[in-house]
Short mmCIF file of C-alpha atoms in Angstrom, two decimals:
data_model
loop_
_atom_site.label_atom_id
_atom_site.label_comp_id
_atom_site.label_asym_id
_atom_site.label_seq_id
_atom_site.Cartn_x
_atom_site.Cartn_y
_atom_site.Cartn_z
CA UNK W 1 0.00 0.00 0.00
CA UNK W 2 1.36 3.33 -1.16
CA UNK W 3 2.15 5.58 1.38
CA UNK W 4 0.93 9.08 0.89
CA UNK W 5 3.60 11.88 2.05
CA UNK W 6 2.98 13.47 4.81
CA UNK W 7 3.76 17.39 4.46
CA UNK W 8 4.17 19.38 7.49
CA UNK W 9 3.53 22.71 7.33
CA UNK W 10 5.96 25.14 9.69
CA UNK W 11 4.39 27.72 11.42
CA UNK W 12 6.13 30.35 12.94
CA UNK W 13 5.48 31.32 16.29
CA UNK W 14 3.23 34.35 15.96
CA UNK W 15 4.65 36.09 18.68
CA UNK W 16 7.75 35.78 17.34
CA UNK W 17 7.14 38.16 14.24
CA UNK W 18 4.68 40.54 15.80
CA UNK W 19 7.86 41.20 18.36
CA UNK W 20 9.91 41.93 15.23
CA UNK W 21 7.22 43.90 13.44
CA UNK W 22 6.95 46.09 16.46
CA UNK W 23 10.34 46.79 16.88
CA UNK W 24 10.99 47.88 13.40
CA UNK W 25 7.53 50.05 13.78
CA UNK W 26 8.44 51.29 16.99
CA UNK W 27 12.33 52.07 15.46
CA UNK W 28 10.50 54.30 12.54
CA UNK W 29 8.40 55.96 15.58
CA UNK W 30 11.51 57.18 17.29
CA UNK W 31 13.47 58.02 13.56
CA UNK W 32 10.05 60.18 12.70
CA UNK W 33 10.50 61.70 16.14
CA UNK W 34 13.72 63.03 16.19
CA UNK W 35 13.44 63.81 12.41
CA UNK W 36 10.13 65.87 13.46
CA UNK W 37 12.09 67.46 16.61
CA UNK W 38 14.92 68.57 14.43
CA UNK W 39 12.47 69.90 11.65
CA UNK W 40 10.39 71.63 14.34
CA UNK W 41 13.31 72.73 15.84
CA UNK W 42 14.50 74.87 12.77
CA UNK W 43 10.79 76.30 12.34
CA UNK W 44 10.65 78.04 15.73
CA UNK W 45 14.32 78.47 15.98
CA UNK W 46 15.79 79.14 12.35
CA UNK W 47 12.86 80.40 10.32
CA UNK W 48 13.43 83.88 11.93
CA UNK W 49 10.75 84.13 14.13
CA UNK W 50 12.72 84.12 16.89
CA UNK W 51 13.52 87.14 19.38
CA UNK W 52 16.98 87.17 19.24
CA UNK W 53 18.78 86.64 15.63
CA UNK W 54 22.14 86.71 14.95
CA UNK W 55 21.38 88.14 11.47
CA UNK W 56 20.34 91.47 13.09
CA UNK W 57 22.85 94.62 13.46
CA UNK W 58 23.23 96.43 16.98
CA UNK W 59 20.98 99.08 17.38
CA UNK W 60 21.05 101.56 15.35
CA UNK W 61 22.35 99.17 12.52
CA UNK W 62 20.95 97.52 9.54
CA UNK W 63 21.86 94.86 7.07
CA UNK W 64 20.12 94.99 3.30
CA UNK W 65 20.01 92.32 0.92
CA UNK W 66 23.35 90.46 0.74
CA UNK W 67 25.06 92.84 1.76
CA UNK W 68 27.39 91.25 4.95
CA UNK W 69 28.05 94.17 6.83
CA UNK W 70 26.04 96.61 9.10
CA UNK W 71 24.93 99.85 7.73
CA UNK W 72 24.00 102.84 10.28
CA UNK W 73 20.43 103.98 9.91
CA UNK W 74 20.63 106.62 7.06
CA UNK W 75 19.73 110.41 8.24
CA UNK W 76 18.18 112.89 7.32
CA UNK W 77 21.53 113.89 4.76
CA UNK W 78 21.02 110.69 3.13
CA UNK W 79 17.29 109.75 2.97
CA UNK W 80 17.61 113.18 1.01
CA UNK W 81 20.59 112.08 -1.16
CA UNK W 82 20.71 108.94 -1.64
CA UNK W 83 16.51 107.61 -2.11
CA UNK W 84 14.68 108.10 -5.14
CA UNK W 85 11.02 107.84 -5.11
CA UNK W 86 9.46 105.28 -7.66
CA UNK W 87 5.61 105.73 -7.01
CA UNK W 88 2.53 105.88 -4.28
CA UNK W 89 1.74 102.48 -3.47
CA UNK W 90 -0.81 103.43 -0.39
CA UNK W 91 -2.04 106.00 1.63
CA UNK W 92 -3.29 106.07 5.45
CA UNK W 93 -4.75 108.46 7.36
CA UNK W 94 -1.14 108.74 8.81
CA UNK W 95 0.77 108.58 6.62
CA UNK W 96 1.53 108.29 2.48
CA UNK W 97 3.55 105.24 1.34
CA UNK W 98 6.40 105.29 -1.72
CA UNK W 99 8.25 102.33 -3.51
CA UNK W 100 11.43 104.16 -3.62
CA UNK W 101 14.69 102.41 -4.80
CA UNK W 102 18.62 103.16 -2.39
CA UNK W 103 21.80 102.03 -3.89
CA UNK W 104 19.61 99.52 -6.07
CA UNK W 105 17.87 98.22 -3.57
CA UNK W 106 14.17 98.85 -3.65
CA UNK W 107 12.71 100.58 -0.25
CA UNK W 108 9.73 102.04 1.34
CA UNK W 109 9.65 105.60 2.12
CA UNK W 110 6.40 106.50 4.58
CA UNK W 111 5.83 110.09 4.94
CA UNK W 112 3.18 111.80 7.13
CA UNK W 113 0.55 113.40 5.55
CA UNK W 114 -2.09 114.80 8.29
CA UNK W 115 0.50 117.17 10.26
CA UNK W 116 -2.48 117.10 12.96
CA UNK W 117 -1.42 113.37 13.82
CA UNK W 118 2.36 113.91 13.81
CA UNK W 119 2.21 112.21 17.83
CA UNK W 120 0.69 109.06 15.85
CA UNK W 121 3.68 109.16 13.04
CA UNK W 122 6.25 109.59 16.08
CA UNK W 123 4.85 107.08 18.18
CA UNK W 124 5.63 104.51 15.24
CA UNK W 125 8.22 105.24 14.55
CA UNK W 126 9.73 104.98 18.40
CA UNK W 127 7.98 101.67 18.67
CA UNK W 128 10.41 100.87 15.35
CA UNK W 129 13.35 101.68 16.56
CA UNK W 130 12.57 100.17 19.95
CA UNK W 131 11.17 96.57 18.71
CA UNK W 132 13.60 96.01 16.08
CA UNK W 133 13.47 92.12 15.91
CA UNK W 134 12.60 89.24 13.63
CA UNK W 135 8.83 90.11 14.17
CA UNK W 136 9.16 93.58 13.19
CA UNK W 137 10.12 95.09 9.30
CA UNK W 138 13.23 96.12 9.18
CA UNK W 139 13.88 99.56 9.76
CA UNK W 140 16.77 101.39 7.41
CA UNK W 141 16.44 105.16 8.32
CA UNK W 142 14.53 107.93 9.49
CA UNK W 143 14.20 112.26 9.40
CA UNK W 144 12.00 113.16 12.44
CA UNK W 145 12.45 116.66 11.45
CA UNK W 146 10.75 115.72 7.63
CA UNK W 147 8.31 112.90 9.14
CA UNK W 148 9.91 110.07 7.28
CA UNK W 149 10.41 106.69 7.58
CA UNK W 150 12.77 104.21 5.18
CA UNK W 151 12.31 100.82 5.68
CA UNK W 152 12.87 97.08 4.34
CA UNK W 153 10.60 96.04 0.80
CA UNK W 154 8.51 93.32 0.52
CA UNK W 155 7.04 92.40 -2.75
CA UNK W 156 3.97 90.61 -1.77
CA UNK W 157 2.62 93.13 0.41
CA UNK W 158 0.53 93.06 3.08
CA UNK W 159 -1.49 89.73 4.21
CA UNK W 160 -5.01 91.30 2.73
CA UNK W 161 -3.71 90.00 -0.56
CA UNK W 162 -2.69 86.58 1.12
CA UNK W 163 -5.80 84.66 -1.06
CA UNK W 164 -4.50 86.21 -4.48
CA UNK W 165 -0.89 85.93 -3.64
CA UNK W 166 -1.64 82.04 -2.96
CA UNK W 167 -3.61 81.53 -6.45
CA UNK W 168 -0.69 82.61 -8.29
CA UNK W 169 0.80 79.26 -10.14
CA UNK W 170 4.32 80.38 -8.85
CA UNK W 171 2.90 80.01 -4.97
CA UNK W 172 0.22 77.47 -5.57
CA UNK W 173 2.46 74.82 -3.54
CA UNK W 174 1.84 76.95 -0.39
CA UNK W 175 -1.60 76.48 -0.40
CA UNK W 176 -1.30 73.98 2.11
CA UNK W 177 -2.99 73.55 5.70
CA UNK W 178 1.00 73.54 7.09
CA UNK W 179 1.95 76.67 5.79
CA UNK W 180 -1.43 78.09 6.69
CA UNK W 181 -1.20 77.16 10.02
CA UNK W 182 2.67 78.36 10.23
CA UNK W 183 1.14 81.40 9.38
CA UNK W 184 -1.02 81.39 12.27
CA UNK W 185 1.97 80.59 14.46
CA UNK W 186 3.64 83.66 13.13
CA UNK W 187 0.63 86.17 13.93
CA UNK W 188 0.10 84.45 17.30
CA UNK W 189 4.11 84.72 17.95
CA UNK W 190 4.02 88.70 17.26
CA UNK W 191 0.82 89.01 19.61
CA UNK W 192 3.06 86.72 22.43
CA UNK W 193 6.15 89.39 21.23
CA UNK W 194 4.00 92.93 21.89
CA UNK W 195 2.79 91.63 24.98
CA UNK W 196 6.19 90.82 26.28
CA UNK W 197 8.35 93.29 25.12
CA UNK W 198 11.17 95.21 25.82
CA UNK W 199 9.08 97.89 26.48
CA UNK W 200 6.31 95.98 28.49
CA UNK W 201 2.89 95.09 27.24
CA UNK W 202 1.65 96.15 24.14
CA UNK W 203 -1.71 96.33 22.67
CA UNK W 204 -2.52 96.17 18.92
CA UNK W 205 -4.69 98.77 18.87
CA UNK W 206 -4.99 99.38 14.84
CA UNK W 207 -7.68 95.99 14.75
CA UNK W 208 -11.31 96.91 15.16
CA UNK W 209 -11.86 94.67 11.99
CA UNK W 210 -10.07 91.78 9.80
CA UNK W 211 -9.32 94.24 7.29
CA UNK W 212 -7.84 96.75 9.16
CA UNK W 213 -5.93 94.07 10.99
CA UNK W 214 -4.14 92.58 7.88
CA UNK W 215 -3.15 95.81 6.72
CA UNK W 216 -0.83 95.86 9.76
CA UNK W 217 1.23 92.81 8.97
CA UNK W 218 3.29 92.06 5.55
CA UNK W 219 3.97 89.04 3.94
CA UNK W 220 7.64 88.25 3.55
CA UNK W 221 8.92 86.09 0.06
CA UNK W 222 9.90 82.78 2.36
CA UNK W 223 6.08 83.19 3.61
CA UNK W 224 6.61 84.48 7.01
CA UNK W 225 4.73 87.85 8.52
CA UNK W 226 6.57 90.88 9.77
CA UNK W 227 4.74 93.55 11.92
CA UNK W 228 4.66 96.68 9.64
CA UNK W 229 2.31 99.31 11.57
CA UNK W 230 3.10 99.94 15.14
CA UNK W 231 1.45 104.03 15.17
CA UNK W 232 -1.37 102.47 17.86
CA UNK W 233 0.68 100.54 20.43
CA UNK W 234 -0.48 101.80 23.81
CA UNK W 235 1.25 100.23 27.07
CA UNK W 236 -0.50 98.30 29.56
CA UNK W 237 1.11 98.77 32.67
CA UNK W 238 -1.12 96.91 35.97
CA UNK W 239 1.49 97.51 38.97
CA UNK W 240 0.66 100.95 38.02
CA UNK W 241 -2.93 100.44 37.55
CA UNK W 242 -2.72 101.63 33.86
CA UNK W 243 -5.07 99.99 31.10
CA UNK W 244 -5.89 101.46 27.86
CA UNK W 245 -8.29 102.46 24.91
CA UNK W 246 -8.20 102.06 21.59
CA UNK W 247 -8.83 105.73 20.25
CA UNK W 248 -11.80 107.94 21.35
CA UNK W 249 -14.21 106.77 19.63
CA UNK W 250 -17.43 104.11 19.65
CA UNK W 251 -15.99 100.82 18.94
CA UNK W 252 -18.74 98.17 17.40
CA UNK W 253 -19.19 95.06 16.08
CA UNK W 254 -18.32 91.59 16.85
CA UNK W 255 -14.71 91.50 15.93
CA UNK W 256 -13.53 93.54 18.76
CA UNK W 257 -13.77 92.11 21.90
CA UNK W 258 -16.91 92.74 24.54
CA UNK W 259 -14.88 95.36 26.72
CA UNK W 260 -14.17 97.54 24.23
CA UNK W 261 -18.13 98.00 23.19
CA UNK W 262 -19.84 100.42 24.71
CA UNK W 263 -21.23 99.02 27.87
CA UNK W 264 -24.27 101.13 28.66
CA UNK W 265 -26.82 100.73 26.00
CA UNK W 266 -28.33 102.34 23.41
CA UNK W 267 -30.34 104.91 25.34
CA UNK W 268 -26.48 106.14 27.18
CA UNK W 269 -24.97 108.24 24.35
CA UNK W 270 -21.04 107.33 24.08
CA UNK W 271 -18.42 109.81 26.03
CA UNK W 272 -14.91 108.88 26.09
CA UNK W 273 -14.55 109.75 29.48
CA UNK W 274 -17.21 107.23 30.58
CA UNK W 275 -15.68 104.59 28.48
CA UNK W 276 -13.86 102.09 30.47
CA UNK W 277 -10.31 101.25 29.53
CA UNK W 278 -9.21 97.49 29.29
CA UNK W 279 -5.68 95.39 28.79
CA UNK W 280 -4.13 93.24 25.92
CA UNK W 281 -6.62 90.54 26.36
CA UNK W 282 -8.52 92.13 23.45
CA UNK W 283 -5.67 90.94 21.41
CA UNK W 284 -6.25 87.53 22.33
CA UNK W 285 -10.30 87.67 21.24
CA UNK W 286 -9.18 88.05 17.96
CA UNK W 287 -6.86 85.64 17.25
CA UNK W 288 -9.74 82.73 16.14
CA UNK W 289 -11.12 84.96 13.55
CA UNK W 290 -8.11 85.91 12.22
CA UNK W 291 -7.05 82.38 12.24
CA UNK W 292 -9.86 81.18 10.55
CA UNK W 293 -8.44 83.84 7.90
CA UNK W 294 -5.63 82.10 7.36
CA UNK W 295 -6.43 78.57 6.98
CA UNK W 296 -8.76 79.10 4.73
CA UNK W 297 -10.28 76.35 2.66
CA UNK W 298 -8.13 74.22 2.10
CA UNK W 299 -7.92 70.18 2.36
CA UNK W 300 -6.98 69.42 5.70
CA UNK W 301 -7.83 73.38 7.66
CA UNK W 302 -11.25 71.81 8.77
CA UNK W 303 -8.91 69.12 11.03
CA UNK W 304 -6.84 72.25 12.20
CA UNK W 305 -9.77 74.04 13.12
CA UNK W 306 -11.09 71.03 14.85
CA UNK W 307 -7.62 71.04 17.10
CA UNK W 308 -8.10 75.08 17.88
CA UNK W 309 -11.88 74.74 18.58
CA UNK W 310 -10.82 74.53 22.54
CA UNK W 311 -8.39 77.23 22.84
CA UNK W 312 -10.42 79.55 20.73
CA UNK W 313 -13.25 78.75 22.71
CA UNK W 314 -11.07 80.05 25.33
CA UNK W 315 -9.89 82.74 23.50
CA UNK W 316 -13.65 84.08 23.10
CA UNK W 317 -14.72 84.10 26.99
CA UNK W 318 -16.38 87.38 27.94
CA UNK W 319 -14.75 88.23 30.60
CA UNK W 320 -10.80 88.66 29.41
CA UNK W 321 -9.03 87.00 33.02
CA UNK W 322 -10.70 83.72 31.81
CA UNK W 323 -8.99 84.05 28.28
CA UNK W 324 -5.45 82.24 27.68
CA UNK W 325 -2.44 84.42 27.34
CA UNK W 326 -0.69 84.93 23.90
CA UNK W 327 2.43 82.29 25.46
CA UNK W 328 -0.42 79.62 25.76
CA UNK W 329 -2.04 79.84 22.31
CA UNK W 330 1.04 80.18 21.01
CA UNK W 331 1.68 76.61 22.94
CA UNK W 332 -1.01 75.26 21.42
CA UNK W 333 -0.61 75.98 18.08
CA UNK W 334 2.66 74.52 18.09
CA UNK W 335 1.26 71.60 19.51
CA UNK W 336 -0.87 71.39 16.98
CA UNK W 337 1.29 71.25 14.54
CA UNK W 338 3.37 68.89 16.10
CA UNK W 339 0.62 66.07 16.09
CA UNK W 340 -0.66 66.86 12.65
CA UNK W 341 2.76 66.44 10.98
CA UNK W 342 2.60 63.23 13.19
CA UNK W 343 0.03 61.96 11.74
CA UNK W 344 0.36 62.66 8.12
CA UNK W 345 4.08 61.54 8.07
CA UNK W 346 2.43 58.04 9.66
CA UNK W 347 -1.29 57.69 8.97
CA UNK W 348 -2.52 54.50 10.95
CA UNK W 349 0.30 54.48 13.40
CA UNK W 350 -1.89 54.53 16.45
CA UNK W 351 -3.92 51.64 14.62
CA UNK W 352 -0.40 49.42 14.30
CA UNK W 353 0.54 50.18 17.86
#
């Protein structure tokens, strides 16, 4: 009788190569970590958002272009001599804006056109000179005694033309949720940078609406945002019981924050004097509406709004004590971005593990 052959089939033990699956996957975990780390790492570090760069001159200093060495802020003499106007490209109720061009370099020239708010032009340009950082446009000169201003170009402009500037083919490949939300992280970094800075804390006061608040802020080529218009930076200072207001007048709507409305009805006509002043927690009520500006529509700012939802909750509490400080959105956002990166380097890693 023929003998049929007997096959045996080798299993191996499933343990065994789940424990080697899981070490390689846990081994990619810790490689996409300290990749992620280092990557992050540059962004808040290297990316020039920073406080202190070693890029910048001393005071009193600038650097242009290439150019290696510092340059001392030009004067009066040489603002005169040495810039050529090009054209208007805007006009405030300050002041008058010119492309202007300086040893080939192109420039802005700002010069104040309602002598009636020369405080407001002078008041800029102190907070300039003062905040001169990675947050803040570069300043290259000034003439107090002519009411002008040079400072650094940017091409793209200011973020009101983010949208456009993102539709054009050569920028398309920004129109990402990341660089949206970097964005974010930039604007949130400035607030976090006024309200700590040298000179104590600031309020943005030029912001009763979106528009007016992207006019403040410019665009830079590698996609980052400078602060550009620092005429309405009043000080908050508590240990000496000083708050502030944002101008003299009525302040509606739902962009700015509850404090700064009118608080005694319609039948109360408004009068400065009975207006009560408030502190840089109106800065913070913002920030979710002008977030929500710059993520946009995009695939994937839905998810990133979905992260923010608690902190701008937070952000939008009546009373400002109960609202986060700049530092902890700032936090947040980061973390944010942290996890989402996460995830979308390794979709389904918290399935595997």
């Amino acid at each position: 009788m023929e003998k049929k052959p007997h096959f045996v089939r080798r299993e191996f033990p499933p343990r065994e190569v789940s424990s080697v699956s899981l070490a390689l996957l846990l081994a990619a975990v810790l490689l996409l970590n300290a990749l992620l780390y280092l990557y992050l790492n540059k962004f808040y570090i290297s990316s020039g958002h920073a406080e202190t760069d070693p890029g910048l001159c001393s005071f009193g200093y600038f650097k242009l272009g290439a150019v290696k060495n510092c340059s001392p802020w030009l004067s009066c003499e040489a603002i005169n001599r040495e810039v050529r106007k090009l054209k208007c490209v805007g006009e405030g109720a300050v002041k008058k804006v010119f492309l202007s061009e300086w040893k080939e370099n192109k420039v802005v020239l700002s010069q104040l056109t309602n002598s009636e708010l020369k405080e407001d032009f002078l008041h800029g340009l102190k907070m300039l000179k003062a905040l001169q950082s990675k947050h803040v446009v570069r300043l290259l000169g000034y003439c107090e005694q002519q009411f002008t201003i040079l400072t650094e170009y940017h091409p793209l402009g200011s973020l009101r033309g983010l949208n456009e500037t993102l539709h054009i083919p050569k920028y398309k490949g920004m129109n990402t949720w990341h660089r949206r939300l970097m964005l974010a992280i930039d604007y949130v970094s400035i607030i976090r940078y006024l309200h700590s800075s040298p000179l104590g804390t600031l309020v943005m006061c030029d912001s009763n609406d979106l528009d007016k608040v992207l006019s403040q802020y410019l665009l830079t080529s590698d996609f980052h945002i400078l602060v550009n218009d620092l005429d309405a930076l009043p000080l908050v200072n508590r240990s000496a019981g000083k708050l502030v207001k944002c101008g003299h007048r009525e302040l509606r709507g739902e962009f700015v924050a509850p404090e700064q409305r009118w608080p005694y009805g319609e039948e109360v006509p408004f009068e400065d004097d009975l207006m009560p002043p408030y502190d840089e927690k109106t800065d913070i009520w913002k920030i979710p509406d002008v977030s929500n500006f710059f993520l946009g529509h995009v695939e994937g700012s839905d998810i990133v709004r979905l992260h923010l939802f608690d902190v701008h909750a937070a952000c939008k509490k009546k009373d400002p004590a109960e609202r986060p400080s700049a530092q902890e959105v700032l936090d947040t956002y980061r973390k944010v971005l942290t996890l989402l990166i996460r995830e979308a380097a390794m979709p389904g890693t918290r399935e595997m593990l």
